Amino acid sequence: MENGLTSQKIKGYDNIFWLGEKKSTQTHVLYKYMNVKYAIEFLRTGHFLITEPSAWSDPYERRFYTADYSNIEGFKPHRIYCTCFTQKCSNEAAWRMYSSKNTGIASRTIRFEFRRSALLQALDRGLSSGRIYLGNASYDYTSKQIDGLHLKKSPLYQKYFDSFSLDKFLNLLLIKRKAFEYEQEVRMFLIEEDAGDIWDEMGIEVNEKQFLAFPTEIMKQMIKSISVDPICDDLEYNMIKTSIMSVFPYTRCIKHGLYKSKPRIIIE
């Protein structure tokens, strides 16, 4: 395996590939955070939003997607779409990161617990063309290292840019700064066979989005549980739960216990 950056087909699937080396900490579930609006719309319609990496808010994460690759012979980056999951069961920062900028209930976050195998099976069967790539985010580098990675003087240049390929391009999109290691993020990329170029004669076209469509019967198999923002008070939680159960009454919906009160302790 060249530098650990090549992809391999995941056993049992036709169109699902893993980027790089698998880690021993793989879980049977993947968690996805959404704000209340997107979560209820997903449950109502089965439409799962994926976006171009150029839409990511962190400039360090989109720098390699929007970069100029004209000096690399034989490679022209094509448009791809991505979404992010996490393997971390409880993550206080994620509840705040994915909340809407609105106030009140509209600002609250929902966490989906997906059965990994059911999700991958649905993706594999649902693709008419193209491929899905999955990979763990890489938190190996500092901001300074990432800043210079594209330069030939960088000790990392050869690893990422010699014999450049789609696999290496996608591995660049897995790079995150060390400060975000607590996220334990897993990224999923959709590569369509007829994807257009990221750049054209008019410049870069960015921030496109697409939806994956999941039938209700498939969603019943995929979604193991739904958790509501732990910051909600009882009234907010009950309103959100009622809205969720009205469109998707097939799985349990609970308030996450991150901030649940504990009995007063007595020091012995």
XYZ file of C-alpha atoms in Angstrom:
268
model
C 0.000 0.000 0.000
C 1.736 3.171 -1.195
C 2.254 5.496 1.770
C -1.105 4.333 3.122
C -2.876 6.663 0.666
C -4.381 4.196 -1.783
C -8.000 3.076 -1.666
C -9.382 -0.425 -1.504
C -12.853 -1.801 -2.120
C -14.653 -2.630 1.119
C -15.450 -6.341 1.268
C -19.067 -7.098 0.419
C -19.723 -3.929 -1.576
C -19.466 -3.142 -5.270
C -19.083 0.640 -5.190
C -17.812 1.477 -1.692
C -14.094 2.093 -1.143
C -11.954 2.834 1.911
C -9.208 5.461 1.775
C -5.929 4.601 3.431
C -5.389 2.262 6.319
C -8.258 1.172 8.497
C -7.831 1.805 12.185
C -8.617 -0.711 14.889
C -11.172 1.669 16.404
C -13.794 1.279 13.660
C -17.307 1.199 15.122
C -20.526 -0.447 13.987
C -22.325 2.906 14.071
C -21.739 6.360 12.650
C -23.150 9.545 14.151
C -24.414 12.502 12.152
C -25.388 15.880 13.588
C -27.901 18.204 11.892
C -29.859 21.239 12.957
C -33.558 20.681 13.636
C -34.753 22.002 10.278
C -32.517 19.749 8.164
C -33.128 16.762 10.443
C -36.909 16.901 10.163
C -36.716 17.517 6.414
C -34.443 14.481 6.057
C -36.848 12.311 8.043
C -39.835 13.598 6.074
C -38.384 13.239 2.573
C -35.431 10.848 2.864
C -33.246 13.461 1.141
C -29.747 13.512 2.639
C -27.716 16.633 1.873
C -24.150 16.367 0.596
C -22.083 19.373 -0.509
C -18.900 20.275 -2.307
C -15.855 20.653 -0.021
C -15.668 24.264 -1.221
C -18.685 24.898 1.032
C -16.810 23.906 4.194
C -16.392 26.829 6.562
C -12.795 26.046 7.568
C -10.434 27.406 4.877
C -7.851 24.763 5.834
C -10.301 22.046 4.832
C -11.182 23.397 1.397
C -7.705 24.635 0.418
C -6.787 21.453 -1.485
C -10.175 21.200 -3.213
C -9.970 24.698 -4.697
C -6.210 24.619 -5.362
C -4.641 25.004 -8.819
C -3.407 21.587 -10.058
C -2.275 22.742 -13.505
C 1.378 21.938 -12.700
C 0.507 18.284 -12.129
C 0.510 16.571 -15.495
C -2.404 14.291 -16.287
C -4.622 15.308 -13.376
C -7.672 17.533 -13.553
C -9.837 17.709 -10.433
C -13.508 16.965 -10.937
C -16.435 18.022 -8.825
C -17.131 15.802 -5.820
C -19.593 15.858 -2.961
C -18.993 15.096 0.675
C -20.591 14.688 4.067
C -19.097 14.127 7.501
C -19.880 11.652 10.261
C -18.185 10.927 13.558
C -17.402 7.719 15.422
C -17.388 9.516 18.758
C -20.457 8.644 20.806
C -20.532 11.812 22.907
C -19.094 15.098 21.688
C -20.143 18.319 23.400
C -18.554 20.503 20.736
C -20.523 18.817 17.939
C -23.845 19.753 19.524
C -22.865 23.417 19.262
C -21.026 23.206 15.925
C -24.013 21.954 13.961
C -26.622 24.180 15.561
C -28.291 26.785 13.409
C -27.483 30.479 13.803
C -31.153 31.016 14.615
C -32.475 31.259 18.150
C -34.792 29.064 20.198
C -35.848 25.672 18.867
C -34.523 26.460 15.384
C -30.990 26.609 16.814
C -31.112 23.140 18.349
C -29.218 20.098 17.073
C -30.295 16.534 16.338
C -27.931 13.544 16.382
C -28.610 10.487 14.245
C -27.098 7.140 15.117
C -26.702 5.210 11.850
C -26.020 1.503 11.550
C -22.846 1.571 9.462
C -23.536 -1.594 7.465
C -27.147 -0.629 6.659
C -26.016 2.827 5.531
C -23.302 1.427 3.281
C -25.639 -1.188 1.829
C -28.192 1.502 1.003
C -25.540 3.642 -0.662
C -24.127 0.690 -2.590
C -27.519 -0.386 -3.936
C -28.699 3.156 -4.593
C -25.824 4.232 -6.840
C -26.680 4.125 -10.531
C -23.122 5.153 -11.355
C -20.035 6.414 -9.579
C -18.350 5.428 -6.348
C -18.435 6.171 -2.633
C -15.153 6.670 -0.753
C -14.874 6.664 3.039
C -11.915 7.660 5.159
C -10.936 8.751 8.644
C -9.954 12.387 8.896
C -6.209 12.866 9.413
C -5.169 15.060 12.343
C -1.448 14.453 11.965
C -0.298 17.936 10.959
C -0.013 21.394 12.419
C -1.275 24.504 10.658
C 2.306 25.319 9.649
C 2.798 21.888 8.075
C -0.474 22.175 6.152
C 0.446 25.679 4.985
C 3.559 24.352 3.249
C 2.457 20.863 2.244
C 1.925 21.846 -1.422
C 5.506 23.122 -1.773
C 8.275 20.835 -3.067
C 10.509 21.772 -0.139
C 7.992 20.250 2.282
C 9.012 16.851 3.737
C 5.411 15.776 3.037
C 5.309 16.809 -0.634
C 6.555 13.502 -2.028
C 4.104 11.496 0.054
C 1.087 13.381 -1.266
C 2.057 14.592 -4.739
C 4.416 12.038 -6.315
C 2.449 9.837 -8.763
C -0.581 11.976 -8.026
C -3.979 10.303 -8.328
C -7.628 10.550 -7.325
C -6.805 8.598 -4.158
C -4.177 11.141 -3.140
C -6.516 14.024 -4.004
C -9.157 12.568 -1.676
C -6.580 11.979 1.048
C -5.732 15.679 0.910
C -9.408 16.337 1.635
C -9.142 14.199 4.777
C -6.539 16.510 6.330
C -7.655 18.516 9.350
C -5.647 20.460 11.894
C -4.527 18.812 15.126
C -6.842 21.085 17.102
C -9.856 19.176 15.765
C -8.694 15.681 16.686
C -11.429 15.347 19.304
C -13.994 15.080 16.459
C -12.879 11.603 15.271
C -14.461 12.455 11.938
C -15.214 10.039 9.108
C -15.687 11.617 5.677
C -17.725 10.215 2.834
C -17.116 11.333 -0.754
C -19.376 10.755 -3.759
C -17.496 10.538 -7.064
C -19.856 10.571 -10.045
C -18.723 9.197 -13.396
C -19.984 12.250 -15.291
C -18.837 14.865 -12.763
C -17.874 18.204 -14.271
C -14.667 20.080 -13.637
C -14.296 22.199 -10.528
C -12.780 24.961 -12.681
C -13.899 26.192 -16.092
C -12.968 29.089 -18.355
C -15.005 31.445 -16.191
C -13.181 30.451 -13.022
C -14.218 28.268 -10.118
C -17.803 27.251 -9.544
C -18.268 26.218 -5.965
C -20.727 25.375 -3.228
C -22.965 23.113 -5.233
C -25.051 20.618 -3.314
C -26.812 17.370 -4.026
C -29.172 15.030 -2.242
C -29.000 11.289 -1.741
C -32.500 9.787 -1.655
C -33.337 7.042 0.853
C -36.738 5.274 0.837
C -38.551 5.092 4.182
C -38.069 1.324 4.474
C -34.315 1.755 4.076
C -34.237 4.592 6.608
C -35.937 2.346 9.152
C -32.991 -0.040 8.834
C -30.335 2.707 8.802
C -31.415 4.834 11.751
C -30.754 3.161 15.084
C -31.695 6.119 17.282
C -32.321 9.857 17.285
C -31.081 12.144 20.067
C -32.233 15.694 20.749
C -29.944 18.511 21.845
C -29.139 18.144 25.577
C -29.431 21.904 26.037
C -33.177 21.781 25.344
C -35.591 22.348 28.197
C -38.518 19.945 28.580
C -40.894 22.086 26.503
C -38.432 22.374 23.610
C -37.632 18.674 23.731
C -41.290 17.651 23.669
C -42.027 19.977 20.748
C -39.073 18.670 18.750
C -39.859 15.039 19.585
C -43.488 15.511 18.534
C -42.369 16.977 15.208
C -39.913 14.138 14.625
C -42.339 11.370 15.541
C -45.042 12.860 13.309
C -42.859 12.281 10.233
C -40.779 9.289 11.377
C -42.368 7.220 14.182
C -40.127 4.216 13.580
C -37.295 4.615 16.051
C -36.708 5.934 19.532
C -36.170 9.638 20.029
C -34.620 10.730 23.311
C -33.104 13.807 24.869
C -29.356 13.295 25.112
C -28.211 12.991 28.707
C -25.004 15.012 28.439
C -26.232 17.644 30.924
C -28.533 15.434 32.984
C -28.547 16.445 36.641
C -27.066 14.105 39.219
C -28.065 13.736 42.874
C -26.175 15.856 45.357
C -23.139 13.981 46.655
C -21.921 13.612 50.219
C -18.172 13.764 50.688
C -17.059 10.961 52.999
